[in-house]
Short mmCIF file of C-alpha atoms and ligand atoms in Angstrom, two decimals:
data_model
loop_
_atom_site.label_atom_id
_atom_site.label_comp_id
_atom_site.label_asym_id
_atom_site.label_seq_id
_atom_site.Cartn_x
_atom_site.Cartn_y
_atom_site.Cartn_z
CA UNK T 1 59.80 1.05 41.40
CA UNK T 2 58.86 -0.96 38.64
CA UNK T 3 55.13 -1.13 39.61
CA UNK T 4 55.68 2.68 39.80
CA UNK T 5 56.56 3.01 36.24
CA UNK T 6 53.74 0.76 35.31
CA UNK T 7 51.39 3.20 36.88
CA UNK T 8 52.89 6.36 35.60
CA UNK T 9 53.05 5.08 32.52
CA UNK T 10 49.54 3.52 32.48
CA UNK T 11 48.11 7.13 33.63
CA UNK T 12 50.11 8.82 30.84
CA UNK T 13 48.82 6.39 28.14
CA UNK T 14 45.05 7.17 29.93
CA UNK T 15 45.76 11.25 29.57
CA UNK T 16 46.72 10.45 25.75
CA UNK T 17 43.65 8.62 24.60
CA UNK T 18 41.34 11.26 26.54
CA UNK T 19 43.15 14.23 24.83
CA UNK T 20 43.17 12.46 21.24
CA UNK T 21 40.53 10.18 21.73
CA UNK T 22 41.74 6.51 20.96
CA UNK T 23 43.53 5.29 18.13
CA UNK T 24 43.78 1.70 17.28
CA UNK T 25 47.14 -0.24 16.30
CA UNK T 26 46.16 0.18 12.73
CA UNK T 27 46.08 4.16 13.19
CA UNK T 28 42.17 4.02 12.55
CA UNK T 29 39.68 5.28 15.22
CA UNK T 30 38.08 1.78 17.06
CA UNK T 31 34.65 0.80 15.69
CA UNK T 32 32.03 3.04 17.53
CA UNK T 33 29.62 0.09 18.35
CA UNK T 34 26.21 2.09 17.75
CA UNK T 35 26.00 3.35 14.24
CA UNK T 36 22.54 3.47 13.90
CA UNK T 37 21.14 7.42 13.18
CA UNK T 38 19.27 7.53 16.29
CA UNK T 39 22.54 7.06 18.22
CA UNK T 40 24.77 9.22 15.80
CA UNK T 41 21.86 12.03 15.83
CA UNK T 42 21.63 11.24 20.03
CA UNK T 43 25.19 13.59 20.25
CA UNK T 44 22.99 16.18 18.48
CA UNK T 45 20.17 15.97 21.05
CA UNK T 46 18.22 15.83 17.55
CA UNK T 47 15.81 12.88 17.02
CA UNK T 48 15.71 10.37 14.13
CA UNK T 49 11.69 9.36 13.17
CA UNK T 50 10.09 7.61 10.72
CA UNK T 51 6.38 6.75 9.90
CA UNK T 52 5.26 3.10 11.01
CA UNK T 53 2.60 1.30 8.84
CA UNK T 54 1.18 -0.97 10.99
CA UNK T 55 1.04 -3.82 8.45
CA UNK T 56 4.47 -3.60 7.88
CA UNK T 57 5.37 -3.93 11.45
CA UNK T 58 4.61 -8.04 11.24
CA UNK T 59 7.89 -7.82 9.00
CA UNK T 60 10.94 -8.66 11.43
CA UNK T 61 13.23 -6.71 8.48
CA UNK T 62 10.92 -4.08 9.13
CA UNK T 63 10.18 -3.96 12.71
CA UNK T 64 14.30 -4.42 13.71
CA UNK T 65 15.02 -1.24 11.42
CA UNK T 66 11.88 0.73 12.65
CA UNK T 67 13.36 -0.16 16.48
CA UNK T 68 16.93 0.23 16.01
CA UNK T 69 17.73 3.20 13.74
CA UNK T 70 15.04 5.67 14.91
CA UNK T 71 14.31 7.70 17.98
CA UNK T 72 10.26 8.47 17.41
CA UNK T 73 7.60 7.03 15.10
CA UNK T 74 4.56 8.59 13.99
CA UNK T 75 1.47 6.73 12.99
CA UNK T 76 1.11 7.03 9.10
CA UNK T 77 -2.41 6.29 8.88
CA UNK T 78 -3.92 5.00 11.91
CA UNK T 79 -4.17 8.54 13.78
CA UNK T 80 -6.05 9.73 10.90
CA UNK T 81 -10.11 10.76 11.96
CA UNK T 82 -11.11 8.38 9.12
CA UNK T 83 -8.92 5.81 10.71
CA UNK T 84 -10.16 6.38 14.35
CA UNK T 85 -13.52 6.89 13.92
CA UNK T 86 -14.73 4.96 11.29
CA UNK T 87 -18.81 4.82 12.24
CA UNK T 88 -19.91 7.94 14.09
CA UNK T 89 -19.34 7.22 17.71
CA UNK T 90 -17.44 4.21 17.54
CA UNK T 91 -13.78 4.32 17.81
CA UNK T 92 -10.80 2.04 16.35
CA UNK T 93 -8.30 2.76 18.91
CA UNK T 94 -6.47 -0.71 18.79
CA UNK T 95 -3.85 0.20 15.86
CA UNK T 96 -3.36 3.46 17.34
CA UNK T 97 -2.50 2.01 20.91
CA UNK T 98 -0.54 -0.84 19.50
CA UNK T 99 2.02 1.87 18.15
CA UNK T 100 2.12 4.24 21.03
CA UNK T 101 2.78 0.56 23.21
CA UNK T 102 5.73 -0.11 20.20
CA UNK T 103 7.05 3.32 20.89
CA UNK T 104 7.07 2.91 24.75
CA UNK T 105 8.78 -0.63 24.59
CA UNK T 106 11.52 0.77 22.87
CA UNK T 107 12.16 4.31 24.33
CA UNK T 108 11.11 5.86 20.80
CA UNK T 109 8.68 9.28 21.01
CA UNK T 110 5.57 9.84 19.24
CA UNK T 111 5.00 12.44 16.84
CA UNK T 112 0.94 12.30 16.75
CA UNK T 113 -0.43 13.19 12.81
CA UNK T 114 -2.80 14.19 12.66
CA UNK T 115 -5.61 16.17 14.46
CA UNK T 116 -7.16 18.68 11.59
CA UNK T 117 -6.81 17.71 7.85
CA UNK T 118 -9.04 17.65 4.81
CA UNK T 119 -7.98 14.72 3.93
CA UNK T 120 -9.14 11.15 5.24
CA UNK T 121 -11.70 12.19 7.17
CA UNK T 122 -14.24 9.85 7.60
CA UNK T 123 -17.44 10.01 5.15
CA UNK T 124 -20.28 9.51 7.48
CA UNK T 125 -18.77 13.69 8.73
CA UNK T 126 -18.41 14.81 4.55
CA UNK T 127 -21.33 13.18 4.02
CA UNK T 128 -23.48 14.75 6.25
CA UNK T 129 -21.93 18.07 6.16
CA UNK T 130 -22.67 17.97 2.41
CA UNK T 131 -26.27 16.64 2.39
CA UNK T 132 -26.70 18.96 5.37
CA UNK T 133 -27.42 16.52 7.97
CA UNK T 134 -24.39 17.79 10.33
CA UNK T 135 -24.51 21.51 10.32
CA UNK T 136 -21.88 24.25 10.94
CA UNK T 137 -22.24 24.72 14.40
CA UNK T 138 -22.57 20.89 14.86
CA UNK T 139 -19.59 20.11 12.57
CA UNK T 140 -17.57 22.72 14.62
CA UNK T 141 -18.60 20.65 18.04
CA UNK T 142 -17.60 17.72 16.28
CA UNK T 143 -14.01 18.98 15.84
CA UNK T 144 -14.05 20.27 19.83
CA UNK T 145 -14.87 16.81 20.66
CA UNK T 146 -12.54 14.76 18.36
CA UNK T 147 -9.25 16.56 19.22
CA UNK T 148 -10.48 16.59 22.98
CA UNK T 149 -11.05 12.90 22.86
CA UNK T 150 -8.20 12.08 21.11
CA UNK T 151 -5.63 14.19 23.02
CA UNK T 152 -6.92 13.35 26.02
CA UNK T 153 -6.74 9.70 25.18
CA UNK T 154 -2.64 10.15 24.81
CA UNK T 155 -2.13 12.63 27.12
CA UNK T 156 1.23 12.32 28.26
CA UNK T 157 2.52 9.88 25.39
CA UNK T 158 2.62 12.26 22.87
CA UNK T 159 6.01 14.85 22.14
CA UNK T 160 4.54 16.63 19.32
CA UNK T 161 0.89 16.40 17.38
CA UNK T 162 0.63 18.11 14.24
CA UNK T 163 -2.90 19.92 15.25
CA UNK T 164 -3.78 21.43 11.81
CA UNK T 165 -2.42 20.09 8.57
CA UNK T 166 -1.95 21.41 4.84
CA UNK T 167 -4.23 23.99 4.96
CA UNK T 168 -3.10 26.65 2.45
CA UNK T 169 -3.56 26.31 -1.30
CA UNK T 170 -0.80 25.98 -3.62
CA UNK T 171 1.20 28.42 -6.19
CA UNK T 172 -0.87 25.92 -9.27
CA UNK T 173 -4.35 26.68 -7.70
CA UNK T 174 -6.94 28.91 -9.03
CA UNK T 175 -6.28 32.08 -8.01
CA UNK T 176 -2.71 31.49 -7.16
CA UNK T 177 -2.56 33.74 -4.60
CA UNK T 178 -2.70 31.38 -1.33
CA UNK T 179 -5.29 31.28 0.66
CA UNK T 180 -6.75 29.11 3.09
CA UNK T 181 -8.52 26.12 1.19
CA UNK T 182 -10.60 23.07 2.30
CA UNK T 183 -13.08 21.12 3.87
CA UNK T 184 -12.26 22.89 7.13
CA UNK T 185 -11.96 26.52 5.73
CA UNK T 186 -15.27 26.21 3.45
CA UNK T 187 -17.35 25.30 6.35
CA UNK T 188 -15.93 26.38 9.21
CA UNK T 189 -14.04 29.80 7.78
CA UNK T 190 -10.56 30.63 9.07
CA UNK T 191 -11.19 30.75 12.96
CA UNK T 192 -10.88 26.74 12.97
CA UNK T 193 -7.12 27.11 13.02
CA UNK T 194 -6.97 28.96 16.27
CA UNK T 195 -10.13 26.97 17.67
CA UNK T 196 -8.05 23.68 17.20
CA UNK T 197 -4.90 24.46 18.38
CA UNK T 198 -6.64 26.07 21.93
CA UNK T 199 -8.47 22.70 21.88
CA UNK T 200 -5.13 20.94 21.61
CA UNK T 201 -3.34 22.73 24.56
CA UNK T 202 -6.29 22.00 26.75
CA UNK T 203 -6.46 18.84 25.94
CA UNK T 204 -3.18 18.34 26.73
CA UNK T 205 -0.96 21.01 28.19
CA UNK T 206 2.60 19.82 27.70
CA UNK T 207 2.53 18.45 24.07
CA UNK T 208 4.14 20.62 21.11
CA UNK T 209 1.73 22.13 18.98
CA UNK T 210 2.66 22.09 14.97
CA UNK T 211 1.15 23.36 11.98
CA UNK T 212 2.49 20.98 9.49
CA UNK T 213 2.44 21.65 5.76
CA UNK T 214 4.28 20.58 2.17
CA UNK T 215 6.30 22.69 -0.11
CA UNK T 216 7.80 24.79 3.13
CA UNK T 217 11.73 24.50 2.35
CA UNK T 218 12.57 28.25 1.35
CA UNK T 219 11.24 30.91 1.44
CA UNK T 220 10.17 32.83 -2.50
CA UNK T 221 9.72 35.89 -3.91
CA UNK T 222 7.71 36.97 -0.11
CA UNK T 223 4.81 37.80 -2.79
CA UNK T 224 1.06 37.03 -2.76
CA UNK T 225 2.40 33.57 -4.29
CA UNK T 226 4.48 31.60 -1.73
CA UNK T 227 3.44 29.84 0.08
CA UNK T 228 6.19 30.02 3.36
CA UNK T 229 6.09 33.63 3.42
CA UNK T 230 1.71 33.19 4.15
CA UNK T 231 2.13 30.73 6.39
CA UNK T 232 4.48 32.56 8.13
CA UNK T 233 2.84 35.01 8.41
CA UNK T 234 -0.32 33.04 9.50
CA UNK T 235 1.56 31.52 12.35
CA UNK T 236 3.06 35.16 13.08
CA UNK T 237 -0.15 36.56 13.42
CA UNK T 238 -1.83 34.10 15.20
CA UNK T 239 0.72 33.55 18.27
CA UNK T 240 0.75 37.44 18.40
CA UNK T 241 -2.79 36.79 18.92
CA UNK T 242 -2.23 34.15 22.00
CA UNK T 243 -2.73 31.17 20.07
CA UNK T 244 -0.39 28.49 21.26
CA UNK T 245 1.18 26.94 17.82
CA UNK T 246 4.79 25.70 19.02
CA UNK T 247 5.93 24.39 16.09
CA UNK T 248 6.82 24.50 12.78
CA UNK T 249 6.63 21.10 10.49
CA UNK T 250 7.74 21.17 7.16
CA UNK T 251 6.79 17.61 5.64
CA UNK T 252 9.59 17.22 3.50
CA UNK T 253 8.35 15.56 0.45
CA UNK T 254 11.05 16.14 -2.38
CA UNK T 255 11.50 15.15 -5.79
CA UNK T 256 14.66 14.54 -7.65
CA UNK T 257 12.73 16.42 -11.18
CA UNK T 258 12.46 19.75 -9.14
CA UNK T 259 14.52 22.80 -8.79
CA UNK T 260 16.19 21.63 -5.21
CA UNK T 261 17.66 24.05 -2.46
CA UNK T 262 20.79 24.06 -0.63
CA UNK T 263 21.22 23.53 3.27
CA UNK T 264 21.39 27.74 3.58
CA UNK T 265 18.02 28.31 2.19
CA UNK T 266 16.51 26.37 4.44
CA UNK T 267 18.07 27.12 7.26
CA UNK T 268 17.02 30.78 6.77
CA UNK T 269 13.44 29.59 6.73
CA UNK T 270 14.03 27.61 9.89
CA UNK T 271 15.64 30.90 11.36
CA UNK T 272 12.68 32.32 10.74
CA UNK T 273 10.00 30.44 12.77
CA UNK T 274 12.93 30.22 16.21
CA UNK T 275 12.71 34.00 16.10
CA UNK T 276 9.24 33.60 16.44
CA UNK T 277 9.98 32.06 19.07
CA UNK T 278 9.46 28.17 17.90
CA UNK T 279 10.75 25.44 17.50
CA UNK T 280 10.48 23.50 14.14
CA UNK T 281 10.52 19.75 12.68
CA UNK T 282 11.15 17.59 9.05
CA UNK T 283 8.16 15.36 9.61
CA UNK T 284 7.36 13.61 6.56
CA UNK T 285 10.76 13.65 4.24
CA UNK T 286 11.40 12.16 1.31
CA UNK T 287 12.55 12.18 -2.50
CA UNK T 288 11.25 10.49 -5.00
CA UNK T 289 11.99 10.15 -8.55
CA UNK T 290 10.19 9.15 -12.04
CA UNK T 291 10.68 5.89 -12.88
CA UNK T 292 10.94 6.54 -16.35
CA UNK T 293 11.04 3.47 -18.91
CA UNK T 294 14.78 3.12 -18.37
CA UNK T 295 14.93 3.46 -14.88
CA UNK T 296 12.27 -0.15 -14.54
CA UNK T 297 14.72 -1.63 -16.81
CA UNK T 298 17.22 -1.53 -14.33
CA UNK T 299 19.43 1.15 -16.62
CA UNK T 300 22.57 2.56 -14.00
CA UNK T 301 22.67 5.44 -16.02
CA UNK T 302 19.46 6.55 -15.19
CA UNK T 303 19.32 5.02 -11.60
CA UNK T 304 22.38 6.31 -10.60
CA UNK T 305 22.01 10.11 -11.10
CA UNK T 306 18.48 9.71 -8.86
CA UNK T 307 19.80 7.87 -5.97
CA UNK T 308 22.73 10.53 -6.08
CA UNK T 309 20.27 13.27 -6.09
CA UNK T 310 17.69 11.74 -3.75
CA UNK T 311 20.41 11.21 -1.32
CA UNK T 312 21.30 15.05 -1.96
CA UNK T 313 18.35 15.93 -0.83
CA UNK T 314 17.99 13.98 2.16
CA UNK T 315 21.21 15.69 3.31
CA UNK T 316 19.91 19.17 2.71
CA UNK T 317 17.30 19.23 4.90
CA UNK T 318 19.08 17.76 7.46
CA UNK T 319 22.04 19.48 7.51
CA UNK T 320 19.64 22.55 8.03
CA UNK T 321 17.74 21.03 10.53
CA UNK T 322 21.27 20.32 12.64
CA UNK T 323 22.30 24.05 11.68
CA UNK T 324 19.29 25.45 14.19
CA UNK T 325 19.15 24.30 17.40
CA UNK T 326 15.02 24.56 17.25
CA UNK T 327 14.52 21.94 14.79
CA UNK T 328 14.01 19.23 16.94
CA UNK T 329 13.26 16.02 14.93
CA UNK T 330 14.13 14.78 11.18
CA UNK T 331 11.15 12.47 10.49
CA UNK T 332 10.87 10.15 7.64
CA UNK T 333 7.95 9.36 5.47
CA UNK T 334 8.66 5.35 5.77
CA UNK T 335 11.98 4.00 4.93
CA UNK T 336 11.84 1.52 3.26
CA UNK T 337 10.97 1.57 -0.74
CA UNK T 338 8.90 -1.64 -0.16
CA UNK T 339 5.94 0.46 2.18
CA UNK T 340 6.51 3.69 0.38
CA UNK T 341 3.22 6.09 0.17
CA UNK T 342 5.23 7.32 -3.16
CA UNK T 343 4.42 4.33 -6.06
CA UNK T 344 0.40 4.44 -5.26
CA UNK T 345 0.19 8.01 -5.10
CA UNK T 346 2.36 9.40 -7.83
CA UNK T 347 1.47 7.34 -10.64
CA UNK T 348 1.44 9.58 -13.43
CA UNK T 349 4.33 9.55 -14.29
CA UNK T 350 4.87 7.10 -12.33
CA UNK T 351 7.52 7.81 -9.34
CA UNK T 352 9.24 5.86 -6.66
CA UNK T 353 12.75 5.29 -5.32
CA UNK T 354 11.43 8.19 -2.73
CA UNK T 355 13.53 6.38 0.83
CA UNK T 356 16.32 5.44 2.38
CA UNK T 357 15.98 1.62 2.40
CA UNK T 358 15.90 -0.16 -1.04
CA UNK T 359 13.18 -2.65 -1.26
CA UNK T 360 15.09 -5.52 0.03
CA UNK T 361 16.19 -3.36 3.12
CA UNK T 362 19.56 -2.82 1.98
CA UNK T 363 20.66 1.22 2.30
CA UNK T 364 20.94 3.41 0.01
CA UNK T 365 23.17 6.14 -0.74
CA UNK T 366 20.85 8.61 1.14
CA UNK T 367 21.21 6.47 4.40
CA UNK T 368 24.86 7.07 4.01
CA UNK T 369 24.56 10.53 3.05
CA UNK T 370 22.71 11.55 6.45
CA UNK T 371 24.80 9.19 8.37
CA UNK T 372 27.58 10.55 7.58
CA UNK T 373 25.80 14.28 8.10
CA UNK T 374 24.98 13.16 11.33
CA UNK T 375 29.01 12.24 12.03
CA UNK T 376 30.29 15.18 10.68
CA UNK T 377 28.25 17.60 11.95
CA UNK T 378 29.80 19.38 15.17
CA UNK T 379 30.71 22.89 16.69
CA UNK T 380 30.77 25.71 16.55
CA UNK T 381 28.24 25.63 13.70
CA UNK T 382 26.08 22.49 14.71
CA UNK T 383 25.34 22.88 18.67
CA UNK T 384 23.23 20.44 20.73
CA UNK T 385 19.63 21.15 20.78
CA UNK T 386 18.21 21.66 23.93
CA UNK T 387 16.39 19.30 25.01
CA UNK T 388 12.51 20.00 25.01
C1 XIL Y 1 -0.27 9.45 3.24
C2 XIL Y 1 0.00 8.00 3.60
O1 XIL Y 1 1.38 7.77 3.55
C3 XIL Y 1 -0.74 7.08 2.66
O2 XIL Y 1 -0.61 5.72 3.09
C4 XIL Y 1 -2.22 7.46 2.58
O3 XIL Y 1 -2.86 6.66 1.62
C5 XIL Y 1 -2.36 8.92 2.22
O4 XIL Y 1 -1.64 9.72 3.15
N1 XIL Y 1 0.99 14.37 3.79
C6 XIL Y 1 0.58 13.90 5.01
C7 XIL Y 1 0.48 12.45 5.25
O5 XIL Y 1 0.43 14.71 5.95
O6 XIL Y 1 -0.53 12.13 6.17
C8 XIL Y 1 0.25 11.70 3.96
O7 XIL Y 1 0.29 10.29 4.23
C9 XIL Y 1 1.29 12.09 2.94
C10 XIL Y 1 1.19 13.57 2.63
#
């Protein structure tokens, strides 16, 4: 009889923690033993990524954060053509490799950056495009092979490359009205966009295709002057056309000075591209601030309101991301402030304070901020992705 009781009563107190979950003595839920994002974001299907210098990696600070909080790493420089192919001909695959082997140690996927960009290429290919030594219809060969070789190279170990990068102008250029701008466009016109990403999928079949640019968090005025709205309908009009762009990647890159948005605004852009049909990615996020006079002096009252809206920020774009279930991946542009791209490239005024990991690898607000997201976040609004 007695063991009877003990039984019932065991299978009773079993029925109560799976209906209310369990409840420790001290009326506080037990201490979930995985806290890290990637495990928090894991209930989402979403994944967690950040960019991996390679340098850094020797750091153990570094190299335990980069392996336990994130679910994917993308290679912030050594994917890059300048990077890979230094000297016509010769390749530098070994800091490439030694990431995708760091990824597949420790279960993390690889977002690839970046295939097409007019940015570090490598100058023997300006240089003899601009003294005329590598013509058109050579330089356009040159692209064919490069992505081929390089997608073929990871084939298989890569979830998503971003194939073509950055290639409209901005709102400040001359004329304002965007347009498609760069080395690429100049010498190639605008068929290299659909010529790369047709490369790409050859290359390799199964990895997501993204176009990947800056400044995409709302939609504007849907004028001759925003930027979202033509690269919408770029994308639009090019998979009507057959071309195979999967994704969408907005990089990210915020600043605390700027007019921000809210979590609504860009969702509806992300709304957009899945009923086209995609799916969609933060790749490169992060908000920086000026580090104004006061703020290197250490002053709180000029720290403080940054980190608060930095951290703001962070949380915007990822509660959007977790409010479509296309957006696949919340990527970070490093995460530490001690290997930020932010101090050497915004110098004047100089900026900074741009991550989620202080320079002594303590976290900030904004880790706590999309922690927390990530905890909160449930149905009916925030649904599991499916997993792609
Ligand atoms: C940056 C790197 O972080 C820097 O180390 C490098 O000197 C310049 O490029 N958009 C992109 C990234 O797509 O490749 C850039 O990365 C940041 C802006």
């Amino acid at each position: 009889m007695r063991r009877l009781v003990v039984i019932a009563a065991t299978a009773l107190g079993l029925v109560a923690v799976l209906s209310q979950g369990p409840v420790s003595a001290n009326g506080r839920p037990p201490a979930v033993q995985d806290q890290s994002l990637k495990a928090l974001a894991a209930r989402h299907n979403l994944v967690i990524g950040t960019a991996i210098s390679n340098d850094a990696l020797a750091e153990p600070q570094y190299k335990a954060i980069a392996t336990q909080q994130f679910s994917s790493v993308t290679h912030e420089n050594a994917m890059k053509w300048e990077s890979l192919e230094p000297t016509r001909g010769t390749y530098n695959w070994a800091p490439a490799d030694a990431l995708i082997d760091f990824a597949r140690k420790n279960n993390q996927k690889v977002r690839g950056h970046v295939l097409v960009w007019h940015n570090q290429l490598p100058t023997w290919l300006t240089e003899g495009v601009a003294n005329g030594t590598i013509s058109k219809t050579e330089l356009r060969d040159l692209l064919k092979k490069h992505i081929t070789t390089v997608v073929k190279r990871y084939k298989g170990k890569i979830w998503h490359w971003d194939v073509v990068n950055e290639a409209a102008s901005d709102p400040w250029d001359t004329p304002s009205e965007i347009h498609l701008k760069g080395f690429w466009a100049q010498n190639l016109g605008p068929t290299y966009i659909a010529d790369a990403f047709r490369w790409a999928r050859a290359a390799d079949p199964h990895a997501l295709l993204f176009y990947n640019d800056y400044n995409m968090e709302a939609f504007g005025d849907r004028g001759p002057s925003d930027k979202v709205w033509f690269i919408y309908n770029l994308i639009k009009n090019l998979r009507a056309q057959g071309v195979p762009i999967d994704g969408f990647g907005s990089q990210g890159h915020l600043g605390t000075q700027y007019g921000n948005f809210d979590a609504f605004q860009v969702k509806e852009t992300l709304d957009a591209f899945s009923d086209l049909g995609m799916v969609s990615a933060f790749t490169e996020v992060d908000v920086r601030s000026q580090m104004t006079a006061g703020v290197q002096a250490g002053d709180t009252n000029e720290i403080n309101p940054r980190l608060q809206a930095s951290a703001h920020n962070f949380s915007v774009l990822l509660q959007a991301c977790l409010l479509n279930r296309h957006c696949l991946s919340y990527t970070v542009w490093g995460f530490t402030d001690k290997h930020s791209w932010v101090p050497t490239w915004f110098t004047n005024p100089p900026e900074g304070l741009a991550t989620l990991y202080d320079e002594n690898y303590q976290p900030k607000r904004a880790y706590n901020s999309i922690k927390s997201d990530l905890i909160f976040a449930g149905p009916p609004h925030v649904q599991p992705r499916p997993r792609r």
